[in-house]
Amino acid sequence: MEKESIKKEAIISIISTQGDDGAVEVVTAGSFYKEDGYYYATYEETEASGMEDTNTTLKINETGFSLIREGSITTKMNFERNKEDDILYSTPHGGLSLKIRTKSIKIDIGDFGGEIEVEYDMSAMGQPPLETKLIAKITIKE
């Protein structure tokens, strides 16, 4: 049986870029642990992200990851190289159906944190796809 890790305090940095817009970076405290062969990074969204009262979890393995949000914003986005995913993005103002297509993904994660980088196209029904890039950096607090 694989040894599971104790939850560790972590600093989680999320950098997101959409289309030609500038990058938006959120740096927050969270936790990091390993369970059932997956690494998990969890944190509470802040007012600065526009998603207050939402808990975000990154569920990571060597081939891909899921971004799971629960709270005022609810969604589950699955990222795996050359795969498409239809998702429902629920907000207090209603739901939105989106399609994401992962173009490239790099995962460098271990027991002491690491980094994920994904480039994907995201589109709402009938809209042209928006090129999106997401970088997540997880640093264990000493």
Short mmCIF file of C-alpha atoms in Angstrom, two decimals:
data_model
loop_
_atom_site.label_atom_id
_atom_site.label_comp_id
_atom_site.label_asym_id
_atom_site.label_seq_id
_atom_site.Cartn_x
_atom_site.Cartn_y
_atom_site.Cartn_z
CA MET A 1 0.00 0.00 0.00
CA GLU A 2 1.30 3.42 -0.96
CA LYS A 3 2.25 5.71 1.91
CA GLU A 4 0.00 8.75 2.15
CA SER A 5 1.31 12.15 3.15
CA ILE A 6 0.25 14.46 5.91
CA LYS A 7 -1.33 17.74 4.81
CA LYS A 8 1.36 20.37 4.58
CA GLU A 9 0.92 24.12 4.58
CA ALA A 10 1.77 25.56 1.18
CA ILE A 11 1.94 28.80 -0.77
CA ILE A 12 0.01 28.40 -4.02
CA SER A 13 0.54 30.79 -6.92
CA ILE A 14 -1.88 30.72 -9.86
CA ILE A 15 -1.02 32.73 -12.98
CA SER A 16 -3.70 32.86 -15.68
CA THR A 17 -3.60 34.49 -19.10
CA GLN A 18 -6.55 34.63 -21.53
CA GLY A 19 -6.23 35.77 -25.12
CA ASP A 20 -4.32 39.04 -25.41
CA ASP A 21 -5.17 40.11 -21.85
CA GLY A 22 -2.36 40.48 -19.35
CA ALA A 23 -1.60 37.81 -16.81
CA VAL A 24 -3.54 37.70 -13.54
CA GLU A 25 -1.69 36.24 -10.54
CA VAL A 26 -3.19 35.10 -7.27
CA VAL A 27 -0.90 34.00 -4.43
CA THR A 28 -2.56 32.40 -1.43
CA ALA A 29 -2.00 30.03 1.48
CA GLY A 30 -3.34 26.52 1.10
CA SER A 31 -2.52 22.90 1.76
CA PHE A 32 -0.74 20.16 -0.18
CA TYR A 33 -0.88 16.39 0.28
CA LYS A 34 -0.85 13.02 -1.50
CA GLU A 35 -3.69 10.49 -1.42
CA ASP A 36 -4.51 7.40 -3.53
CA GLY A 37 -1.75 8.16 -6.05
CA TYR A 38 -2.79 11.80 -6.61
CA TYR A 39 -1.32 15.03 -5.30
CA TYR A 40 -3.81 17.61 -4.05
CA ALA A 41 -3.36 21.36 -3.62
CA THR A 42 -6.33 23.12 -2.01
CA TYR A 43 -7.01 26.76 -1.24
CA GLU A 44 -9.81 29.23 -0.59
CA GLU A 45 -10.47 31.75 -3.34
CA THR A 46 -10.33 35.41 -2.32
CA GLU A 47 -12.34 38.47 -3.22
CA ALA A 48 -9.45 39.48 -5.50
CA SER A 49 -10.17 36.46 -7.73
CA GLY A 50 -13.88 37.31 -7.87
CA MET A 51 -14.69 33.85 -6.51
CA GLU A 52 -14.92 34.44 -2.76
CA ASP A 53 -16.64 31.64 -0.79
CA THR A 54 -15.19 29.08 -3.21
CA ASN A 55 -12.75 26.29 -2.38
CA THR A 56 -10.42 25.25 -5.22
CA THR A 57 -8.67 21.88 -5.44
CA LEU A 58 -6.03 20.82 -7.95
CA LYS A 59 -6.03 17.00 -8.24
CA ILE A 60 -2.75 16.08 -9.98
CA ASN A 61 -1.11 12.94 -11.40
CA GLU A 62 1.69 12.42 -13.92
CA THR A 63 -0.52 12.70 -17.03
CA GLY A 64 -2.97 15.46 -16.15
CA PHE A 65 -4.93 17.27 -13.50
CA SER A 66 -8.41 18.40 -12.55
CA LEU A 67 -9.31 21.87 -11.31
CA ILE A 68 -12.30 21.49 -9.00
CA ARG A 69 -14.18 24.47 -7.56
CA GLU A 70 -16.90 24.17 -4.92
CA GLY A 71 -18.88 26.98 -3.32
CA SER A 72 -20.25 30.15 -4.92
CA ILE A 73 -18.55 28.94 -8.14
CA THR A 74 -18.85 25.23 -8.97
CA THR A 75 -17.01 23.46 -11.79
CA LYS A 76 -14.69 20.59 -12.60
CA MET A 77 -12.20 21.06 -15.46
CA ASN A 78 -10.13 18.08 -16.59
CA PHE A 79 -6.83 18.73 -18.36
CA GLU A 80 -5.06 15.96 -20.25
CA ARG A 81 -2.90 16.41 -23.35
CA ASN A 82 -4.93 16.48 -26.61
CA LYS A 83 -8.24 15.84 -24.81
CA GLU A 84 -11.46 17.84 -24.86
CA ASP A 85 -13.79 18.26 -21.91
CA ASP A 86 -17.32 19.66 -21.78
CA ILE A 87 -17.86 21.43 -18.49
CA LEU A 88 -20.58 23.28 -16.64
CA TYR A 89 -19.43 26.46 -14.89
CA SER A 90 -22.04 27.34 -12.24
CA THR A 91 -22.18 30.80 -10.65
CA PRO A 92 -24.72 32.56 -8.42
CA HIS A 93 -25.98 34.23 -11.63
CA GLY A 94 -26.52 30.98 -13.57
CA GLY A 95 -24.63 28.26 -15.41
CA LEU A 96 -22.47 28.36 -18.50
CA SER A 97 -21.55 25.40 -20.73
CA LEU A 98 -17.92 25.51 -21.83
CA LYS A 99 -15.62 23.32 -23.88
CA ILE A 100 -11.93 23.10 -23.11
CA ARG A 101 -9.31 21.51 -25.36
CA THR A 102 -5.90 20.93 -23.78
CA LYS A 103 -3.10 21.78 -26.22
CA SER A 104 -0.05 21.24 -24.00
CA ILE A 105 0.57 20.30 -20.41
CA LYS A 106 3.72 20.10 -18.27
CA ILE A 107 3.63 18.59 -14.79
CA ASP A 108 6.61 18.65 -12.43
CA ILE A 109 5.21 17.65 -9.06
CA GLY A 110 6.57 15.72 -6.08
CA ASP A 111 6.29 15.40 -2.32
CA PHE A 112 7.65 18.92 -1.84
CA GLY A 113 5.37 20.74 -4.29
CA GLY A 114 6.13 21.69 -7.86
CA GLU A 115 4.66 23.34 -10.92
CA ILE A 116 1.93 22.72 -13.49
CA GLU A 117 1.67 24.55 -16.80
CA VAL A 118 -1.24 24.04 -19.20
CA GLU A 119 -2.23 25.75 -22.44
CA TYR A 120 -5.78 25.22 -23.61
CA ASP A 121 -8.56 26.64 -25.75
CA MET A 122 -11.79 27.48 -23.96
CA SER A 123 -15.03 28.28 -25.74
CA ALA A 124 -18.64 28.96 -24.83
CA MET A 125 -21.38 27.71 -27.12
CA GLY A 126 -20.97 29.21 -30.59
CA GLN A 127 -18.08 31.50 -29.60
CA PRO A 128 -14.56 31.35 -31.04
CA PRO A 129 -12.09 29.64 -28.69
CA LEU A 130 -10.08 31.76 -26.28
CA GLU A 131 -6.42 30.78 -25.88
CA THR A 132 -5.77 30.33 -22.17
CA LYS A 133 -2.63 29.55 -20.17
CA LEU A 134 -2.54 28.53 -16.52
CA ILE A 135 0.55 28.11 -14.35
CA ALA A 136 0.23 26.76 -10.81
CA LYS A 137 3.23 26.81 -8.47
CA ILE A 138 3.03 24.97 -5.15
CA THR A 139 5.70 25.71 -2.53
CA ILE A 140 5.72 23.91 0.81
CA LYS A 141 6.10 26.24 3.81
CA GLU A 142 9.21 25.43 5.83
#
